[in-house]
Structure formats: structure tokens, C-alpha cells
PDB file of C-alpha atoms in Angstrom:
ATOM      1  CA  MET A   1       0.000   0.000   0.000  1.00 51.00           C
ATOM      2  CA  ILE A   2       1.486   3.318  -1.021  1.00 62.00           C
ATOM      3  CA  ASP A   3       1.169   6.416   1.109  1.00 86.00           C
ATOM      4  CA  LEU A   4      -1.329   8.904  -0.258  1.00 93.00           C
ATOM      5  CA  ILE A   5      -1.480  12.691  -0.044  1.00 96.00           C
ATOM      6  CA  CYS A   6      -4.788  14.499  -0.229  1.00 98.00           C
ATOM      7  CA  GLY A   7      -4.996  18.217  -0.882  1.00 98.00           C
ATOM      8  CA  LEU A   8      -7.686  20.447   0.630  1.00 98.00           C
ATOM      9  CA  ASP A   9      -8.673  23.975  -0.303  1.00 98.00           C
ATOM     10  CA  GLU A  10     -11.705  26.249  -0.202  1.00 97.00           C
ATOM     11  CA  ALA A  11     -13.292  28.894  -2.387  1.00 97.00           C
ATOM     12  CA  GLY A  12     -15.562  31.690  -1.261  1.00 97.00           C
ATOM     13  CA  ARG A  13     -14.268  32.915   2.086  1.00 96.00           C
ATOM     14  CA  GLY A  14     -14.293  36.539   0.979  1.00 95.00           C
ATOM     15  CA  PRO A  15     -17.660  37.005  -0.751  1.00 97.00           C
ATOM     16  CA  LEU A  16     -20.646  38.785   0.765  1.00 97.00           C
ATOM     17  CA  ALA A  17     -23.088  36.220  -0.607  1.00 98.00           C
ATOM     18  CA  GLY A  18     -23.446  32.567  -1.470  1.00 98.00           C
ATOM     19  CA  PRO A  19     -21.817  29.392  -0.151  1.00 98.00           C
ATOM     20  CA  VAL A  20     -18.265  28.503   0.723  1.00 98.00           C
ATOM     21  CA  THR A  21     -17.044  25.387  -1.069  1.00 98.00           C
ATOM     22  CA  ALA A  22     -14.089  23.065  -0.590  1.00 98.00           C
ATOM     23  CA  GLY A  23     -12.342  20.413  -2.612  1.00 98.00           C
ATOM     24  CA  CYS A  24     -10.409  17.359  -1.462  1.00 98.00           C
ATOM     25  CA  VAL A  25      -8.265  15.492  -3.994  1.00 98.00           C
ATOM     26  CA  ILE A  26      -5.893  12.524  -4.180  1.00 98.00           C
ATOM     27  CA  LEU A  27      -4.088  12.411  -7.518  1.00 98.00           C
ATOM     28  CA  PRO A  28      -2.873   9.261  -9.263  1.00 95.00           C
ATOM     29  CA  GLU A  29       0.835   9.012 -10.031  1.00 93.00           C
ATOM     30  CA  ASP A  30       0.191   9.375 -13.762  1.00 95.00           C
ATOM     31  CA  PHE A  31      -1.858  12.575 -13.447  1.00 97.00           C
ATOM     32  CA  PRO A  32      -0.870  15.347 -15.925  1.00 97.00           C
ATOM     33  CA  VAL A  33       0.140  17.877 -13.251  1.00 97.00           C
ATOM     34  CA  GLU A  34       1.172  20.422 -15.876  1.00 97.00           C
ATOM     35  CA  ILE A  35      -2.506  21.391 -16.288  1.00 97.00           C
ATOM     36  CA  LEU A  36      -2.719  22.423 -12.623  1.00 97.00           C
ATOM     37  CA  ASN A  37      -2.045  25.702 -10.835  1.00 94.00           C
ATOM     38  CA  ASP A  38      -3.578  27.812  -8.107  1.00 91.00           C
ATOM     39  CA  SER A  39      -7.157  28.199  -9.391  1.00 93.00           C
ATOM     40  CA  LYS A  40      -6.882  31.998  -9.186  1.00 90.00           C
ATOM     41  CA  LYS A  41      -3.982  31.906 -11.665  1.00 93.00           C
ATOM     42  CA  LEU A  42      -5.852  29.905 -14.305  1.00 95.00           C
ATOM     43  CA  SER A  43      -8.334  31.302 -16.797  1.00 96.00           C
ATOM     44  CA  GLU A  44     -11.927  30.171 -16.429  1.00 95.00           C
ATOM     45  CA  LYS A  45     -11.566  28.011 -19.550  1.00 97.00           C
ATOM     46  CA  LYS A  46      -8.439  26.279 -18.201  1.00 97.00           C
ATOM     47  CA  ARG A  47     -10.031  25.762 -14.770  1.00 98.00           C
ATOM     48  CA  ILE A  48     -13.069  24.063 -16.288  1.00 98.00           C
ATOM     49  CA  ALA A  49     -10.895  21.877 -18.529  1.00 98.00           C
ATOM     50  CA  ALA A  50      -8.640  20.922 -15.608  1.00 98.00           C
ATOM     51  CA  GLU A  51     -11.604  20.091 -13.399  1.00 98.00           C
ATOM     52  CA  ALA A  52     -12.916  17.641 -15.990  1.00 98.00           C
ATOM     53  CA  VAL A  53      -9.589  15.767 -15.941  1.00 98.00           C
ATOM     54  CA  ILE A  54      -9.441  15.822 -12.128  1.00 98.00           C
ATOM     55  CA  MET A  55     -12.955  14.397 -11.847  1.00 98.00           C
ATOM     56  CA  GLU A  56     -12.155  11.687 -14.387  1.00 98.00           C
ATOM     57  CA  LYS A  57      -8.790  10.523 -13.035  1.00 97.00           C
ATOM     58  CA  ALA A  58      -8.503  11.529  -9.368  1.00 98.00           C
ATOM     59  CA  CYS A  59     -10.297  10.562  -6.183  1.00 98.00           C
ATOM     60  CA  TRP A  60     -12.096  13.719  -5.123  1.00 98.00           C
ATOM     61  CA  GLY A  61     -14.751  15.179  -2.869  1.00 98.00           C
ATOM     62  CA  LEU A  62     -16.683  18.441  -2.734  1.00 98.00           C
ATOM     63  CA  GLY A  63     -18.012  20.214   0.343  1.00 98.00           C
ATOM     64  CA  VAL A  64     -20.618  22.998   0.270  1.00 98.00           C
ATOM     65  CA  VAL A  65     -21.721  25.129   3.225  1.00 98.00           C
ATOM     66  CA  ASP A  66     -24.523  27.621   2.604  1.00 98.00           C
ATOM     67  CA  HIS A  67     -24.757  31.284   3.578  1.00 98.00           C
ATOM     68  CA  GLU A  68     -27.056  30.646   6.529  1.00 97.00           C
ATOM     69  CA  THR A  69     -24.636  28.169   8.090  1.00 98.00           C
ATOM     70  CA  ILE A  70     -21.778  30.612   7.484  1.00 98.00           C
ATOM     71  CA  ASP A  71     -23.711  33.225   9.465  1.00 97.00           C
ATOM     72  CA  GLN A  72     -24.318  30.722  12.267  1.00 97.00           C
ATOM     73  CA  MET A  73     -20.768  29.402  12.700  1.00 96.00           C
ATOM     74  CA  ASN A  74     -18.532  32.150  11.146  1.00 96.00           C
ATOM     75  CA  ILE A  75     -16.627  31.881   7.882  1.00 97.00           C
ATOM     76  CA  LEU A  76     -13.470  30.190   9.216  1.00 96.00           C
ATOM     77  CA  ARG A  77     -15.396  27.404  10.911  1.00 97.00           C
ATOM     78  CA  ALA A  78     -17.660  27.084   7.863  1.00 98.00           C
ATOM     79  CA  SER A  79     -14.604  26.760   5.592  1.00 98.00           C
ATOM     80  CA  MET A  80     -13.188  24.002   7.813  1.00 98.00           C
ATOM     81  CA  TYR A  81     -16.587  22.287   7.837  1.00 98.00           C
ATOM     82  CA  ALA A  82     -16.706  22.395   4.022  1.00 98.00           C
ATOM     83  CA  MET A  83     -13.250  20.768   3.928  1.00 98.00           C
ATOM     84  CA  LYS A  84     -14.422  18.073   6.342  1.00 98.00           C
ATOM     85  CA  ILE A  85     -17.428  17.328   4.110  1.00 98.00           C
ATOM     86  CA  ALA A  86     -15.172  17.198   1.044  1.00 98.00           C
ATOM     87  CA  TYR A  87     -12.733  14.864   2.813  1.00 98.00           C
ATOM     88  CA  GLU A  88     -15.500  12.509   3.921  1.00 98.00           C
ATOM     89  CA  MET A  89     -16.927  12.389   0.384  1.00 98.00           C
ATOM     90  CA  MET A  90     -13.461  11.582  -0.977  1.00 98.00           C
ATOM     91  CA  MET A  91     -12.926   8.876   1.653  1.00 96.00           C
ATOM     92  CA  ALA A  92     -16.235   7.240   0.738  1.00 96.00           C
ATOM     93  CA  LYS A  93     -15.018   6.940  -2.852  1.00 96.00           C
ATOM     94  CA  LEU A  94     -11.443   5.946  -2.031  1.00 95.00           C
ATOM     95  CA  PRO A  95     -11.737   2.141  -1.631  1.00 92.00           C
ATOM     96  CA  GLY A  96     -13.409   1.810  -5.036  1.00 94.00           C
ATOM     97  CA  TRP A  97     -10.908   4.208  -6.627  1.00 95.00           C
ATOM     98  CA  LEU A  98      -7.940   2.263  -5.219  1.00 93.00           C
ATOM     99  CA  SER A  99      -9.452  -1.008  -6.390  1.00 91.00           C
ATOM    100  CA  SER A 100      -9.970   0.365  -9.898  1.00 92.00           C
ATOM    101  CA  ARG A 101      -6.262   1.240 -10.024  1.00 89.00           C
ATOM    102  CA  ASN A 102      -5.193  -2.126  -8.585  1.00 86.00           C
ATOM    103  CA  ILE A 103      -3.755  -0.524  -5.453  1.00 80.00           C
ATOM    104  CA  GLU A 104      -3.985  -2.952  -2.556  1.00 77.00           C
ATOM    105  CA  ILE A 105      -5.093  -1.991   0.916  1.00 67.00           C
ATOM    106  CA  LEU A 106      -3.136  -3.947   3.509  1.00 60.00           C
ATOM    107  CA  GLU A 107      -5.248  -6.196   5.686  1.00 57.00           C
ATOM    108  CA  ASN A 108      -5.654  -5.078   9.306  1.00 53.00           C
ATOM    109  CA  SER A 109      -4.447  -1.645   8.280  1.00 64.00           C
ATOM    110  CA  SER A 110      -6.477   1.531   8.660  1.00 80.00           C
ATOM    111  CA  LEU A 111      -6.868   3.368   5.380  1.00 84.00           C
ATOM    112  CA  GLU A 112      -6.441   6.701   7.166  1.00 84.00           C
ATOM    113  CA  SER A 113      -3.018   5.605   8.437  1.00 85.00           C
ATOM    114  CA  HIS A 114      -1.785   5.674   4.826  1.00 87.00           C
ATOM    115  CA  ILE A 115      -3.131   9.166   4.093  1.00 94.00           C
ATOM    116  CA  SER A 116      -1.816  12.592   5.008  1.00 95.00           C
ATOM    117  CA  ALA A 117      -3.529  15.852   4.165  1.00 97.00           C
ATOM    118  CA  ILE A 118      -2.230  19.277   3.221  1.00 98.00           C
ATOM    119  CA  THR A 119      -4.535  22.263   3.449  1.00 97.00           C
ATOM    120  CA  ASP A 120      -4.004  25.757   2.150  1.00 94.00           C
ATOM    121  CA  GLY A 121      -3.949  28.414   4.859  1.00 93.00           C
ATOM    122  CA  THR A 122      -3.345  28.438   8.605  1.00 95.00           C
ATOM    123  CA  SER A 123      -5.978  25.987   9.895  1.00 95.00           C
ATOM    124  CA  CYS A 124      -6.757  22.293   9.484  1.00 97.00           C
ATOM    125  CA  PRO A 125     -10.225  20.753   9.489  1.00 97.00           C
ATOM    126  CA  GLU A 126     -11.148  17.995  11.926  1.00 97.00           C
ATOM    127  CA  ILE A 127     -10.547  14.948   9.753  1.00 97.00           C
ATOM    128  CA  SER A 128      -9.521  11.365  10.428  1.00 93.00           C
ATOM    129  CA  CYS A 129      -6.004  11.481   8.945  1.00 94.00           C
ATOM    130  CA  ALA A 130      -2.873  13.456   9.768  1.00 95.00           C
ATOM    131  CA  CYS A 131      -3.165  17.004   8.430  1.00 97.00           C
ATOM    132  CA  ARG A 132      -0.881  20.000   8.164  1.00 97.00           C
ATOM    133  CA  CYS A 133      -1.649  23.495   6.990  1.00 97.00           C
ATOM    134  CA  GLU A 134       0.608  25.691   4.917  1.00 96.00           C
ATOM    135  CA  PRO A 135      -0.006  29.209   3.589  1.00 96.00           C
ATOM    136  CA  LYS A 136       0.059  29.354  -0.220  1.00 94.00           C
ATOM    137  CA  ALA A 137      -0.027  25.563  -0.482  1.00 96.00           C
ATOM    138  CA  ASP A 138      -2.372  26.045  -3.461  1.00 94.00           C
ATOM    139  CA  GLY A 139       0.638  27.302  -5.422  1.00 94.00           C
ATOM    140  CA  LYS A 140       3.017  24.517  -4.329  1.00 96.00           C
ATOM    141  CA  TYR A 141       1.310  21.136  -4.185  1.00 97.00           C
ATOM    142  CA  PRO A 142      -0.560  19.601  -7.141  1.00 98.00           C
ATOM    143  CA  GLN A 143      -3.117  17.967  -4.848  1.00 98.00           C
ATOM    144  CA  VAL A 144      -4.011  21.320  -3.267  1.00 98.00           C
ATOM    145  CA  MET A 145      -4.075  23.009  -6.677  1.00 98.00           C
ATOM    146  CA  ALA A 146      -6.557  20.361  -7.826  1.00 98.00           C
ATOM    147  CA  ALA A 147      -8.686  20.889  -4.715  1.00 98.00           C
ATOM    148  CA  SER A 148      -8.692  24.653  -5.291  1.00 97.00           C
ATOM    149  CA  ILE A 149      -9.830  24.134  -8.882  1.00 98.00           C
ATOM    150  CA  ILE A 150     -12.764  21.916  -7.889  1.00 98.00           C
ATOM    151  CA  ALA A 151     -13.820  24.333  -5.149  1.00 98.00           C
ATOM    152  CA  LYS A 152     -13.622  27.375  -7.442  1.00 98.00           C
ATOM    153  CA  VAL A 153     -15.311  25.855 -10.511  1.00 98.00           C
ATOM    154  CA  GLU A 154     -18.179  24.346  -8.537  1.00 98.00           C
ATOM    155  CA  ARG A 155     -18.807  27.523  -6.558  1.00 98.00           C
ATOM    156  CA  ASP A 156     -18.800  29.595  -9.744  1.00 98.00           C
ATOM    157  CA  LYS A 157     -21.424  27.242 -11.228  1.00 98.00           C
ATOM    158  CA  MET A 158     -23.623  27.777  -8.183  1.00 98.00           C
ATOM    159  CA  MET A 159     -23.277  31.548  -8.405  1.00 98.00           C
ATOM    160  CA  LEU A 160     -24.287  31.448 -12.082  1.00 98.00           C
ATOM    161  CA  GLU A 161     -27.464  29.626 -11.036  1.00 98.00           C
ATOM    162  CA  PHE A 162     -28.108  32.214  -8.322  1.00 98.00           C
ATOM    163  CA  ASP A 163     -27.664  34.923 -10.953  1.00 97.00           C
ATOM    164  CA  LYS A 164     -30.615  33.446 -12.851  1.00 98.00           C
ATOM    165  CA  LEU A 165     -32.729  33.662  -9.696  1.00 97.00           C
ATOM    166  CA  TYR A 166     -31.563  37.133  -8.647  1.00 97.00           C
ATOM    167  CA  PRO A 167     -30.282  38.822 -11.828  1.00 97.00           C
ATOM    168  CA  GLN A 168     -30.324  42.335 -10.366  1.00 97.00           C
ATOM    169  CA  TYR A 169     -27.362  41.487  -8.101  1.00 97.00           C
ATOM    170  CA  GLY A 170     -24.888  40.610 -10.867  1.00 97.00           C
ATOM    171  CA  TYR A 171     -23.677  37.349  -9.344  1.00 97.00           C
ATOM    172  CA  ALA A 172     -22.566  36.034 -12.746  1.00 97.00           C
ATOM    173  CA  LYS A 173     -19.965  38.802 -12.906  1.00 95.00           C
ATOM    174  CA  HIS A 174     -18.610  39.145  -9.382  1.00 96.00           C
ATOM    175  CA  LYS A 175     -19.646  35.766  -7.894  1.00 97.00           C
ATOM    176  CA  GLY A 176     -20.671  37.483  -4.663  1.00 96.00           C
ATOM    177  CA  TYR A 177     -17.332  39.134  -3.962  1.00 96.00           C
ATOM    178  CA  PRO A 178     -17.406  42.655  -2.469  1.00 95.00           C
ATOM    179  CA  THR A 179     -17.062  44.690  -5.648  1.00 95.00           C
ATOM    180  CA  ALA A 180     -18.229  48.297  -5.697  1.00 95.00           C
ATOM    181  CA  ALA A 181     -21.180  47.318  -7.913  1.00 94.00           C
ATOM    182  CA  HIS A 182     -22.249  44.514  -5.568  1.00 96.00           C
ATOM    183  CA  ILE A 183     -22.092  46.729  -2.487  1.00 94.00           C
ATOM    184  CA  ALA A 184     -23.952  49.526  -4.300  1.00 94.00           C
ATOM    185  CA  VAL A 185     -26.880  47.329  -5.368  1.00 95.00           C
ATOM    186  CA  CYS A 186     -27.226  45.850  -1.872  1.00 94.00           C
ATOM    187  CA  ARG A 187     -27.386  49.334  -0.394  1.00 94.00           C
ATOM    188  CA  GLU A 188     -29.867  50.448  -3.045  1.00 95.00           C
ATOM    189  CA  ILE A 189     -32.374  47.566  -3.074  1.00 95.00           C
ATOM    190  CA  GLY A 190     -31.406  45.563   0.011  1.00 93.00           C
ATOM    191  CA  MET A 191     -29.788  42.188   0.521  1.00 94.00           C
ATOM    192  CA  SER A 192     -30.554  39.222  -1.690  1.00 96.00           C
ATOM    193  CA  PRO A 193     -31.855  35.963  -0.178  1.00 97.00           C
ATOM    194  CA  ILE A 194     -28.338  34.443  -0.321  1.00 98.00           C
ATOM    195  CA  GLN A 195     -26.563  37.345   1.357  1.00 97.00           C
ATOM    196  CA  ARG A 196     -24.284  36.642   4.336  1.00 97.00           C
ATOM    197  CA  LYS A 197     -25.959  38.856   6.885  1.00 94.00           C
ATOM    198  CA  THR A 198     -23.054  38.833   9.349  1.00 93.00           C
ATOM    199  CA  PHE A 199     -20.651  40.310   6.772  1.00 91.00           C
ATOM    200  CA  LYS A 200     -20.102  44.078   6.786  1.00 81.00           C
ATOM    201  CA  PHE A 201     -20.922  46.100   3.649  1.00 74.00           C
TER     202      PHE A 201
END
């Protein structure tokens, strides 16, 4: 049984509206890492293309925490919770993924004992394997880059759907981030139903 590294990262800590999302990814040894980077440094087209390859070849999970839960628990705790959800989704898939790649799990051996996690930032979620945090890990480790891509692409998709429901807020353009236009419309017509009410405008 080889030792595995899973990367964790979130998207959406800074916005004034919408969910925070997180990705968790274990990459196979033959993954084309040249398509990866910090999601913020890739164009939208390259992010979407990279995500398709990640979802096809890697073992991955996605965590989503909505705006109401963010208001209840604060954004840092919500981000960690999203990572925990993503990790647990990835772990549920992992035995089947390992089997499909003919990677044996040693008998009488805990799967978590063969996994270590790296998360971008200064905090680790409460997960069942060893985890370390590192600022700017999303620019250093392919697994974290992949996690950042999943988190960003999936959150952007959600914000595009919210834009259809609440077109006056411009979510398709700014994705809920605190742009001047977003702040102005909230002050003019009030908060949208997906606004984070504990965030200052």
C-alpha cells in the first residue's frame, strides 16, 4: 500500500453572498500535473478543462456550506466544515478508486493511516487522517491546486445559477465578492436571499 497525499482547499471565504465550497483530492501518479495551478492563476476556460480531468482521473470530494450556516458558525469554521465534508466524500469513494487502479489496501491496516492531508492556509479541518496546513499551499502542491480548482469551478457554477434567480445582483460577474457594484446594489435595493448577513458592507 502506497502512502497517499490528499490536498484540501476552499473557495468563497471573501464574498458577501453565497456558499463557501471546498475540494479534497488525491491524484494518481500518472496525473498530468502540468494542467494544474492555483485556481486563481488559471483562466476560467483552463479551470473548467482541468476540473474535468481531475474528476475523471482523481479521487475527489466536494463540500458545500450555505450562507445561513456561514452566518451561524462564522466563515473560518464554515470553511473548515466544508473541507471536512469534502474529505468525507473523498474517503467514501477511495476504496473503489484504489481497487480500480489495482492498489492494494493492507489487511488489518487503517486506510487513514496511509493518508496525510495538506490544506491551504493556517488551519486544518477535523478529519480522520494526519493534516498539516501551509499558507500558499495552493501554489506549491498539485493535490491542493486540484482541490482549489474543484472548489472554485463548482462555486462559480452555483453563483451562475443564483444569478438566474436574482439577476439584479450581478452574481454572474462578481460571484458574490465585495465589488463596488455589488455593495452599491445591496445598499440600493437591500440584501438578496443568499446574502451573508453577518458580513459588513
